[in-house]
Short mmCIF file of C-alpha atoms and ligand atoms in Angstrom, two decimals:
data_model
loop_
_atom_site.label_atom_id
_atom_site.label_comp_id
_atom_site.label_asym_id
_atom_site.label_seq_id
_atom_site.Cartn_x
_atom_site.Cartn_y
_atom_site.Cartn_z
CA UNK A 1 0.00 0.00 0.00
CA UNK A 2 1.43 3.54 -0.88
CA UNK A 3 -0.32 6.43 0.79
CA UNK A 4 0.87 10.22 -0.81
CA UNK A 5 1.66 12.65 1.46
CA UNK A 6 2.28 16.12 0.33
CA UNK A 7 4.60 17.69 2.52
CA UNK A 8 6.46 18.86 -0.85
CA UNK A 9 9.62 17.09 -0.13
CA UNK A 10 11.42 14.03 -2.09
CA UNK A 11 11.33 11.72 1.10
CA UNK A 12 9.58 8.05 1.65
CA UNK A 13 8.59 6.50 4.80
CA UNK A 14 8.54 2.86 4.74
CA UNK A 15 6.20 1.47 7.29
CA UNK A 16 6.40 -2.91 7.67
CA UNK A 17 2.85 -3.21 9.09
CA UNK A 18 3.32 -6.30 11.08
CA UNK A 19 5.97 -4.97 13.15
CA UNK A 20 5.49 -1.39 13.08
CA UNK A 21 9.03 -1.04 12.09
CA UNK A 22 9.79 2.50 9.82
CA UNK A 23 12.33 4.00 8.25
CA UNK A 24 12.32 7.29 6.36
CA UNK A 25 14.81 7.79 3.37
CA UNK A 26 15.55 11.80 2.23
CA UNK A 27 17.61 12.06 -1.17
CA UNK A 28 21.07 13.50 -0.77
CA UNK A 29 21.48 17.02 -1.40
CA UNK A 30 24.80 16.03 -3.39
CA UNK A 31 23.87 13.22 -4.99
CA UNK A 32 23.26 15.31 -8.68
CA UNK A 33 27.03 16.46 -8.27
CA UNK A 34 28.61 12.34 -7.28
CA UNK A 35 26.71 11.83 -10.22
CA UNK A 36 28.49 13.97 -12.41
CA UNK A 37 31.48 12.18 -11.45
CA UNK A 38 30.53 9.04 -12.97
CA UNK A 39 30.10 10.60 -16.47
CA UNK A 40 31.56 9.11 -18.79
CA UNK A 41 32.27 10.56 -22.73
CA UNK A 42 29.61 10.79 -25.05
CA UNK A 43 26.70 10.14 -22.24
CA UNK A 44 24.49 12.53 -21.40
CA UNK A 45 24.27 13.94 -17.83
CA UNK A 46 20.75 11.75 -17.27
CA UNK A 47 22.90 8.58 -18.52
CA UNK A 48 25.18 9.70 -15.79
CA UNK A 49 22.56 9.60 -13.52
CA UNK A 50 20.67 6.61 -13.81
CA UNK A 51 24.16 4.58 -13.89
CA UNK A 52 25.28 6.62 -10.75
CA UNK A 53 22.11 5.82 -8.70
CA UNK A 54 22.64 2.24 -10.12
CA UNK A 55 26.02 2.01 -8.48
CA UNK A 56 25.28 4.18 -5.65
CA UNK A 57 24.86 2.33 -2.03
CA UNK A 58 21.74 3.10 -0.14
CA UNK A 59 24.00 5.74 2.28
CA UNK A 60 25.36 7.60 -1.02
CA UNK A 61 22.05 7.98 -2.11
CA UNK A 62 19.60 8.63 1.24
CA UNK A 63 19.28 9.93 4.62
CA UNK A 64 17.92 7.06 6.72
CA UNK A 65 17.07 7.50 9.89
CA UNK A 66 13.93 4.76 11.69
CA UNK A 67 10.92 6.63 12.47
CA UNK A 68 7.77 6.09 14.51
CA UNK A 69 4.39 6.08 12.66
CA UNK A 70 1.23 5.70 14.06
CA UNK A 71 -1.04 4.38 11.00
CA UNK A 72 -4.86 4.43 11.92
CA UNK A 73 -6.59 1.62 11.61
CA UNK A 74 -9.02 3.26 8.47
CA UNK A 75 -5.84 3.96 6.60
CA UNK A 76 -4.69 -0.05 6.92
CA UNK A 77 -5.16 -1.78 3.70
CA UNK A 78 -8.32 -4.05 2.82
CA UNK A 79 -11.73 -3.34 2.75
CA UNK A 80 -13.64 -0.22 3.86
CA UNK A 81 -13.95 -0.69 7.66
CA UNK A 82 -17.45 1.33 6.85
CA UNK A 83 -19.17 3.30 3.81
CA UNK A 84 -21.74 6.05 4.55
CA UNK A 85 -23.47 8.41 1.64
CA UNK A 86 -23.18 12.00 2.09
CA UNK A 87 -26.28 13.53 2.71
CA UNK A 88 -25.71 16.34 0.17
CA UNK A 89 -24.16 14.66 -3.19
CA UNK A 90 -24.97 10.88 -2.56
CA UNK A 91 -21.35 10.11 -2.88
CA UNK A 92 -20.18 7.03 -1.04
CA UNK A 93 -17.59 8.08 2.15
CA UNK A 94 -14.91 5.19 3.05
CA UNK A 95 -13.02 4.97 6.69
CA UNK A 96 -14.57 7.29 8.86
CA UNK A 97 -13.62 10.74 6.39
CA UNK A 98 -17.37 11.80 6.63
CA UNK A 99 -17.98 14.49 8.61
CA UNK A 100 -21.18 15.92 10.90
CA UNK A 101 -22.27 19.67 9.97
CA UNK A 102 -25.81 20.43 11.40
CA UNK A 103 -26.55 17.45 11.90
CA UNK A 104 -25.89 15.99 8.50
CA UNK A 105 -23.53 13.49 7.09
CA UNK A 106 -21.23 14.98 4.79
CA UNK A 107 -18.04 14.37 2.66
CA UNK A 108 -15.32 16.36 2.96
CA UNK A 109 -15.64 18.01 -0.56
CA UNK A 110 -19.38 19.49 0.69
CA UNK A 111 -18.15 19.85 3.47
CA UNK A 112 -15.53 22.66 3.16
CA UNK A 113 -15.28 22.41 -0.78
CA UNK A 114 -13.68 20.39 -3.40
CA UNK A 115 -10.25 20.75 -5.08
CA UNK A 116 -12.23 20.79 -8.58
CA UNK A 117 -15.23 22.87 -9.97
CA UNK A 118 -17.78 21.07 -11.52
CA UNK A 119 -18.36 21.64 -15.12
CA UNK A 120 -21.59 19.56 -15.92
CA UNK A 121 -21.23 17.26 -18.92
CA UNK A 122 -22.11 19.28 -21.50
CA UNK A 123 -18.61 20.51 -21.10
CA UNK A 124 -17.49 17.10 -20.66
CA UNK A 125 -19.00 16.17 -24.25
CA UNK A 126 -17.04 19.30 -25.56
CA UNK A 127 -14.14 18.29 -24.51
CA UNK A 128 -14.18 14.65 -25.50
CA UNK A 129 -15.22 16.35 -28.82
CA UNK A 130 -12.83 18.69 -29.71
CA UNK A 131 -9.70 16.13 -28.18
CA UNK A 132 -7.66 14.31 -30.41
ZN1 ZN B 201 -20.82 15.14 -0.77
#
């Protein structure tokens, strides 16, 4: 399971859910300029690269440091632990991410708005239209 985070840093967290055991990885800041080193003539800095982080041990390449992380039971993989429709858009709700405002069941997105606008499909059908 891979869960996206968006704390706008290249890092990973690696979580082994049986044991709980973490470890988070942060790219080198100097890795780009190691690389460099490796370059050989006639390849291109990306060729350098990619053979570079081929070669590269894991301590070259990250920070790793083990890490605690608490992962709630809704975000464990499997089945919905519970569904519920919002009351406003009849959209199923997964894990517990409903939420109660006067009284009503809600998803998030009616809730305190979405991260899109809706268009209605009339739109839709112009753009499947005029798209090659
Ligand atoms: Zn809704």
């Amino acid at each position: 399971m891979m869960k996206y985070v968006d704390y706008g840093k290249l890092a990973a967290t690696l979580v082994d859910l049986r044991t709980g055991d973490a470890v988070r990885l942060v790219a080198r800041e100097d890795t780009r300029e190691k690389a460099a080193l490796c370059r050989r003539q006639g390849w291109t800095r990306h060729q350098a690269e990619v053979y570079a982080y081929k070669v590269m041990s894991n301590e070259e390449l990250f920070h790793i440091e083990p890490v605690l992380v608490e992962v709630p039971i809704e975000d464990m993989p499997g089945p919905p632990l519970r569904r519920v429709m919002c009351e406003k858009c009849g959209e199923e709700v997964n894990d517990y991410r409903e939420v109660m405002v006067a009284g009503k069941v809600l998803c998030r997105s009616c809730a305190y708005g979405g991260y899109y606008q809706r268009l209605g499909t009339r739109r839709l059908m112009d753009t499947v239209r005029t798209s090659p």
